[in-house]
GROMACS .gro file of C-alpha atoms in nm:
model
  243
    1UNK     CA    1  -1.232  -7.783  16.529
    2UNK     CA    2  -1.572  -7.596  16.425
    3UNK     CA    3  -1.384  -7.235  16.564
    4UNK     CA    4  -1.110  -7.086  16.416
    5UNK     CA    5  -0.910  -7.004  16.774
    6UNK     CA    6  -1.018  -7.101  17.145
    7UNK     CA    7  -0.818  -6.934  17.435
    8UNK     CA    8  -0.815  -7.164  17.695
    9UNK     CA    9  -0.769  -7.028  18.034
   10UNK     CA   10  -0.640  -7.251  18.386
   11UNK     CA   11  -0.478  -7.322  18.648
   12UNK     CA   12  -0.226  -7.585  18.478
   13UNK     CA   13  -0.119  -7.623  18.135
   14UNK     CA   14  -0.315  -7.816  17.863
   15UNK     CA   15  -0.102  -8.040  17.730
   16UNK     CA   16  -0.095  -8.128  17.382
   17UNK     CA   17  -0.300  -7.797  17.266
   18UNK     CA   18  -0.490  -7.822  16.907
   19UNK     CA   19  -0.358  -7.562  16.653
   20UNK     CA   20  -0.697  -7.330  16.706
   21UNK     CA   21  -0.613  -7.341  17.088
   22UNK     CA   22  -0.397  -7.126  17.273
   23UNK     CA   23  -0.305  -7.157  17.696
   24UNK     CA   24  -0.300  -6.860  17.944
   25UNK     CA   25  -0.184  -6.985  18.268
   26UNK     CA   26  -0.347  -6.775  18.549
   27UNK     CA   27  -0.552  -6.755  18.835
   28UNK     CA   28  -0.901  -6.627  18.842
   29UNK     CA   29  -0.878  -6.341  19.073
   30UNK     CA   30  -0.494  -6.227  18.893
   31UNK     CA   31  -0.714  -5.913  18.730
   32UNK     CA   32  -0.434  -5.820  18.450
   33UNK     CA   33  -0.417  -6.165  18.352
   34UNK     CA   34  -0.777  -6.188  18.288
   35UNK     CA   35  -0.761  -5.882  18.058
   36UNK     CA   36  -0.488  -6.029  17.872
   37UNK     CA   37  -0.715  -6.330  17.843
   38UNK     CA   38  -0.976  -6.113  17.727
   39UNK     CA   39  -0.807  -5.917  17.431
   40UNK     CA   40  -0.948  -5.967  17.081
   41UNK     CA   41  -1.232  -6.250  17.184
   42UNK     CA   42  -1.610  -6.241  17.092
   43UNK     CA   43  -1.702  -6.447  17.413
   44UNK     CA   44  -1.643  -6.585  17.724
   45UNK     CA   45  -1.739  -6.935  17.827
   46UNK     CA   46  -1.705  -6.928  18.207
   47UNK     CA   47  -1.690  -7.250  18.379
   48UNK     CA   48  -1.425  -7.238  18.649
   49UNK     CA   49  -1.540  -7.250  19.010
   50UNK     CA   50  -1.577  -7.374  19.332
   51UNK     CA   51  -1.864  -7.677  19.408
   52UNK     CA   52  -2.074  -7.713  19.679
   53UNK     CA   53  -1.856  -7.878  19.876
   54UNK     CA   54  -1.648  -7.622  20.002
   55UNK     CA   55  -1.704  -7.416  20.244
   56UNK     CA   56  -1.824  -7.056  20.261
   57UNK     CA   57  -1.474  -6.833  20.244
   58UNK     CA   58  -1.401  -7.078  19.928
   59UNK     CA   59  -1.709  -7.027  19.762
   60UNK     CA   60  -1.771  -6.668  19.835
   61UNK     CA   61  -1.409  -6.576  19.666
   62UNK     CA   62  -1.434  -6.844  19.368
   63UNK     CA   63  -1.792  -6.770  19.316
   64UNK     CA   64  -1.843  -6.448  19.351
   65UNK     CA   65  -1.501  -6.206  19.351
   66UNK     CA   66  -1.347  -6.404  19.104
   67UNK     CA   67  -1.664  -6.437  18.908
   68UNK     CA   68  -1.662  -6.044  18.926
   69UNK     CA   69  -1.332  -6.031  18.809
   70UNK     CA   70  -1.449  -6.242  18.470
   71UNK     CA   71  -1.700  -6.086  18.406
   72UNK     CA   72  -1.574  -5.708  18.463
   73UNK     CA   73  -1.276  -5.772  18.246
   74UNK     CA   74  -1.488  -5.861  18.006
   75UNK     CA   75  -1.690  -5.544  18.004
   76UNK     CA   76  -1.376  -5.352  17.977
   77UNK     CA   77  -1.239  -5.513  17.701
   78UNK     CA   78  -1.559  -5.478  17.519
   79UNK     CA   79  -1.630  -5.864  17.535
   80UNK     CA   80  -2.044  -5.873  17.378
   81UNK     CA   81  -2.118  -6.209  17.494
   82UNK     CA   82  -2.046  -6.465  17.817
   83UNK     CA   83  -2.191  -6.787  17.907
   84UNK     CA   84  -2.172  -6.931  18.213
   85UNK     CA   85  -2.194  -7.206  18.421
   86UNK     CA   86  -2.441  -7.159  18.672
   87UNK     CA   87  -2.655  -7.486  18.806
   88UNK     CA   88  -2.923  -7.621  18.874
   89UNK     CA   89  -2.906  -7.576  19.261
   90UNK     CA   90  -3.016  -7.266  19.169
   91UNK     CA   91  -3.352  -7.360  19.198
   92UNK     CA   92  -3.320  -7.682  19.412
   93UNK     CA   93  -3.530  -7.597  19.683
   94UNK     CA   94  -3.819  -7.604  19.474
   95UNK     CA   95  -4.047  -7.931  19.567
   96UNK     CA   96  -4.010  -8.227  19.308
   97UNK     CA   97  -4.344  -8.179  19.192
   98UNK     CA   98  -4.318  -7.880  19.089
   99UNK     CA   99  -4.355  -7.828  18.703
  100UNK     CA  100  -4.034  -7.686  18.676
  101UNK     CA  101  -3.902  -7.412  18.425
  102UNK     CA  102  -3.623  -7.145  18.467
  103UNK     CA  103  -3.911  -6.866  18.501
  104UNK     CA  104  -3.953  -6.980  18.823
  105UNK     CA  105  -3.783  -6.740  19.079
  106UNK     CA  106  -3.471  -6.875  19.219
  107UNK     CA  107  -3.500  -7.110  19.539
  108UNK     CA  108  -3.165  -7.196  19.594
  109UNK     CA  109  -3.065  -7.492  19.822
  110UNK     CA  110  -2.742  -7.453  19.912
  111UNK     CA  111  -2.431  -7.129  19.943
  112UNK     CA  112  -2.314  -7.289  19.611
  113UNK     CA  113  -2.648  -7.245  19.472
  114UNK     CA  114  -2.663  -6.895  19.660
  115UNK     CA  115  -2.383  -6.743  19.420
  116UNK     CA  116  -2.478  -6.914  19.104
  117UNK     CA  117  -2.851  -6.742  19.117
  118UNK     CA  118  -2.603  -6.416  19.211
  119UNK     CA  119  -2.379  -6.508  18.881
  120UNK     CA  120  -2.745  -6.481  18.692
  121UNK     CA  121  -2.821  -6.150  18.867
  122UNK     CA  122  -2.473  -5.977  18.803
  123UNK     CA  123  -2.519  -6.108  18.422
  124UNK     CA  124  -2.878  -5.936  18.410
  125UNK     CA  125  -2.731  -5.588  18.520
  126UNK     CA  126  -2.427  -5.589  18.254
  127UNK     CA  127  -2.714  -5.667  17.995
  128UNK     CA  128  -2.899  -5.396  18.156
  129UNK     CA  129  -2.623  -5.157  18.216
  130UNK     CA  130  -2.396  -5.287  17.944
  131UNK     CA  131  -2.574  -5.472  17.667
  132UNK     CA  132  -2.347  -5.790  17.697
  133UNK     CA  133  -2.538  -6.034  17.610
  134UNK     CA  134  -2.515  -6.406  17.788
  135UNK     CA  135  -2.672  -6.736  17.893
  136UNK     CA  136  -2.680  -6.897  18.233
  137UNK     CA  137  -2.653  -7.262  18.164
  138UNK     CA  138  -2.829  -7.415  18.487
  139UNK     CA  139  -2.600  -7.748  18.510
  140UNK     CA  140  -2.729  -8.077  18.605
  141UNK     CA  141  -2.509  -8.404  18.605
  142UNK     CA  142  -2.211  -8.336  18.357
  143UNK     CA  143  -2.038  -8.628  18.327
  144UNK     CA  144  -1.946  -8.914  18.145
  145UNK     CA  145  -2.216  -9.132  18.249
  146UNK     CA  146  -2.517  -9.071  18.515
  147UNK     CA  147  -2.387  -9.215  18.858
  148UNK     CA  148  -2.738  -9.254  19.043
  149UNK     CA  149  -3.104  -9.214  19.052
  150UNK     CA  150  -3.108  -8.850  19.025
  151UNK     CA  151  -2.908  -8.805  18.737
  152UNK     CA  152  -3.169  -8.999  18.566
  153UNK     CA  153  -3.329  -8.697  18.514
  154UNK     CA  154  -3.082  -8.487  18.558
  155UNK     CA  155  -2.728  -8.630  18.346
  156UNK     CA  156  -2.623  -8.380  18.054
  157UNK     CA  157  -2.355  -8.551  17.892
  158UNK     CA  158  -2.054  -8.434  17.730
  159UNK     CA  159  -2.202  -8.434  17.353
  160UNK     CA  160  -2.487  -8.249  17.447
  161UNK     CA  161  -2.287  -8.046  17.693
  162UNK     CA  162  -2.093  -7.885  17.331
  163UNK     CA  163  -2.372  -7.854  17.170
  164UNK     CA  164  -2.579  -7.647  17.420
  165UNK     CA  165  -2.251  -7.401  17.494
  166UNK     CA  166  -2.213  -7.359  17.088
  167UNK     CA  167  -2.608  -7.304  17.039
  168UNK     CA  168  -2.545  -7.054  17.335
  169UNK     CA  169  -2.236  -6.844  17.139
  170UNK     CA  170  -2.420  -6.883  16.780
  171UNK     CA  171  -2.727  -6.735  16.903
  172UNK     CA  172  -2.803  -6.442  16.750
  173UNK     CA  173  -2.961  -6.206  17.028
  174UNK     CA  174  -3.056  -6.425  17.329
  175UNK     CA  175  -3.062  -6.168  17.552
  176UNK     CA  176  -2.990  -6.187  17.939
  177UNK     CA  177  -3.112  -6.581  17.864
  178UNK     CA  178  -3.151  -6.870  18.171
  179UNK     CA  179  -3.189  -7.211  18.060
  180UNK     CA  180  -3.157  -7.579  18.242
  181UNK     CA  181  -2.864  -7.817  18.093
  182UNK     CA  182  -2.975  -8.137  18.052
  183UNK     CA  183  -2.986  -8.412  17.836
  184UNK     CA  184  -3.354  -8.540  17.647
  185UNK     CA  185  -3.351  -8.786  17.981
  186UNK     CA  186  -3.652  -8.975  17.979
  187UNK     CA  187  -3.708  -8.909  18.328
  188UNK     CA  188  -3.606  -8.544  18.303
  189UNK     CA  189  -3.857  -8.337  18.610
  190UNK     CA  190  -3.850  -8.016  18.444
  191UNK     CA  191  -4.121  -7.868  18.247
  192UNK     CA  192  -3.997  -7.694  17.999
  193UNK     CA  193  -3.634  -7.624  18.013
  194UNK     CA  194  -3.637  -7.314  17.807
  195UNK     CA  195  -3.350  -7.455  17.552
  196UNK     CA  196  -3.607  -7.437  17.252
  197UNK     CA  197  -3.515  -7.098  17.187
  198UNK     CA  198  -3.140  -7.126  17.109
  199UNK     CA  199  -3.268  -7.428  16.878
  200UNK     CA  200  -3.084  -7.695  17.142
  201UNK     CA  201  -3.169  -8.067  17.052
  202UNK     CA  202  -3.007  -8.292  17.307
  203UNK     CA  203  -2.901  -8.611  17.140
  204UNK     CA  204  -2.836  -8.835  17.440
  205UNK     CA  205  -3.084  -9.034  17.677
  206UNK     CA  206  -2.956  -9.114  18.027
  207UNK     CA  207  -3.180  -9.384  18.013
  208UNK     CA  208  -2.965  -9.576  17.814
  209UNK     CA  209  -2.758  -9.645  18.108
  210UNK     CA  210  -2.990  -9.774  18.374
  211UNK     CA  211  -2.903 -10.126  18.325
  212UNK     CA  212  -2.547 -10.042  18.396
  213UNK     CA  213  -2.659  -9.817  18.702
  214UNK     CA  214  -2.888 -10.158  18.823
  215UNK     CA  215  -2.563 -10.332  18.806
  216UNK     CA  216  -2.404 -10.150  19.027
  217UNK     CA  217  -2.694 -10.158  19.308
  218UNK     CA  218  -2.850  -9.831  19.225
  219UNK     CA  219  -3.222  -9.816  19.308
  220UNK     CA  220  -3.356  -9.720  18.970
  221UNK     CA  221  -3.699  -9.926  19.016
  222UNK     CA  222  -3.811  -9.790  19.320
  223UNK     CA  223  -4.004  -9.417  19.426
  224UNK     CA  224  -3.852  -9.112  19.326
  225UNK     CA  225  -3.509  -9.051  19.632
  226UNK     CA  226  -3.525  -8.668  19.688
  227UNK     CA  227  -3.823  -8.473  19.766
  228UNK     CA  228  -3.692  -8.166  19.583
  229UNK     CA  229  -3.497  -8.066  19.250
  230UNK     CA  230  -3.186  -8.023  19.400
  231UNK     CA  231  -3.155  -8.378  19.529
  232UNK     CA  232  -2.930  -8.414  19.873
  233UNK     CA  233  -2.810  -8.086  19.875
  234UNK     CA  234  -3.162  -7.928  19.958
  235UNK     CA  235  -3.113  -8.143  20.283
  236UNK     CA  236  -2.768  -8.167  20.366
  237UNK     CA  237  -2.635  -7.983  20.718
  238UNK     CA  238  -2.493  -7.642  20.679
  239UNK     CA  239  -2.110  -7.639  20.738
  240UNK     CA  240  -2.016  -7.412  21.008
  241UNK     CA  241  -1.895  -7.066  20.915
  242UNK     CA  242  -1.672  -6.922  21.147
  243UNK     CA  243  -1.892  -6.653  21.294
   0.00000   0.00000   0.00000
């Protein structure tokens, strides 16, 4: 309710749309239909995609054409700012122990987290080239509630989710900006998470739910699971590619 119009863009209808919203019905890669979308904004929030469970022809044309097609109709309709959803498989390859912050270079640990660091790179050469200005939001757990160990450290939930995409649009100059998205988790394993500067303050405390994981059978006692950041999908078989 805090902007005066949101243009929401999917697959499927919204139903039951709030007077400041308005639905375009489309499919990423249907290029006039994202320059409709784009007409008369101030920003893009990008966070449509394909996870890490598909397999490489899925990813490669939700991930990166379609995520070309955003972000060039943006540039042509003069859009100034995107954010957008990368993650943190990103830099999941990187060992546990690491003291983690987004300066680190990319270490990706999966295809999925192969074309999010990409999404990062093709946002640094529009603010290069272009001037639009953005911020990668490297993802952790969004959900309702942590579901295991991991997203102990790694749960941003829904509140805090808002609040770090607004602090990203209300910015005034961040730059070509990379920051992790989580929430002030107790157990969170990264450094510094470089949200300072857009004056994020995550509210929530994953914490507050291990009782309710330890209920459930969750190992929340014992050593640390993964032996890097990005959890199972540093380890996880490649899926076959057709070649």
């Amino acid at each position: 309710p805090r902007w005066r119009r949101l243009r929401l863009v999917g697959r499927r209808a919204v139903p039951d749309l709030a007077p400041n919203e308005e639905m375009v019905v489309a499919q990423l890669d249907d290029r006039a239909a994202m320059m409709r979308a784009m007409q008369d904004v101030d920003a893009v929030v990008h966070l449509a995609g394909a996870t890490g469970n598909f397999d490489l022809e899925m990813l490669f044309r939700a991930n990166a054409r379609c995520l070309f097609d955003v972000f060039e109709a943006a540039r042509l309709s003069g859009v100034p700012r995107i954010v957008f959803a990368s993650s943190n498989h990103a830099s999941g390859c990187w060992p546990i122990t690491e003291r983690m912050t987004p300066a680190h270079p990319a270490r990706p640990d999966s295809l999925y987290g192969v074309f999010k660091v990409m999404g990062e790179a093709m946002l640094q050469y529009y603010f290069n080239r272009h001037g639009i200005r953005s911020v990668s939001l490297r993802i952790g757990t969004c959900r309702t509630l942590p579901i295991d160990q991991r997203s102990l450290a790694t749960w941003l939930s829904p509140g805090d989710m808002v609040q770090l995409v607004e602090r990203s649009l209300l910015h005034e100059d961040p730059g070509c900006l990379v920051v992790n998205g989580y929430s002030a988790n107790t157990r969170l394993k990264t450094f510094d998470p470089n949200w300072g500067f857009l004056g994020y303050a995550p509210r929530d405390d994953a914490e507050t739910h291990v009782e309710m994981l330890r209920a459930k059978g969750v190992d929340v006692d014992g050593p640390w699971e993964w032996p890097e950041h990005g959890g199972s999908m540093a380890r996880l078989p490649e899926k076959p590619t057709g070649l």
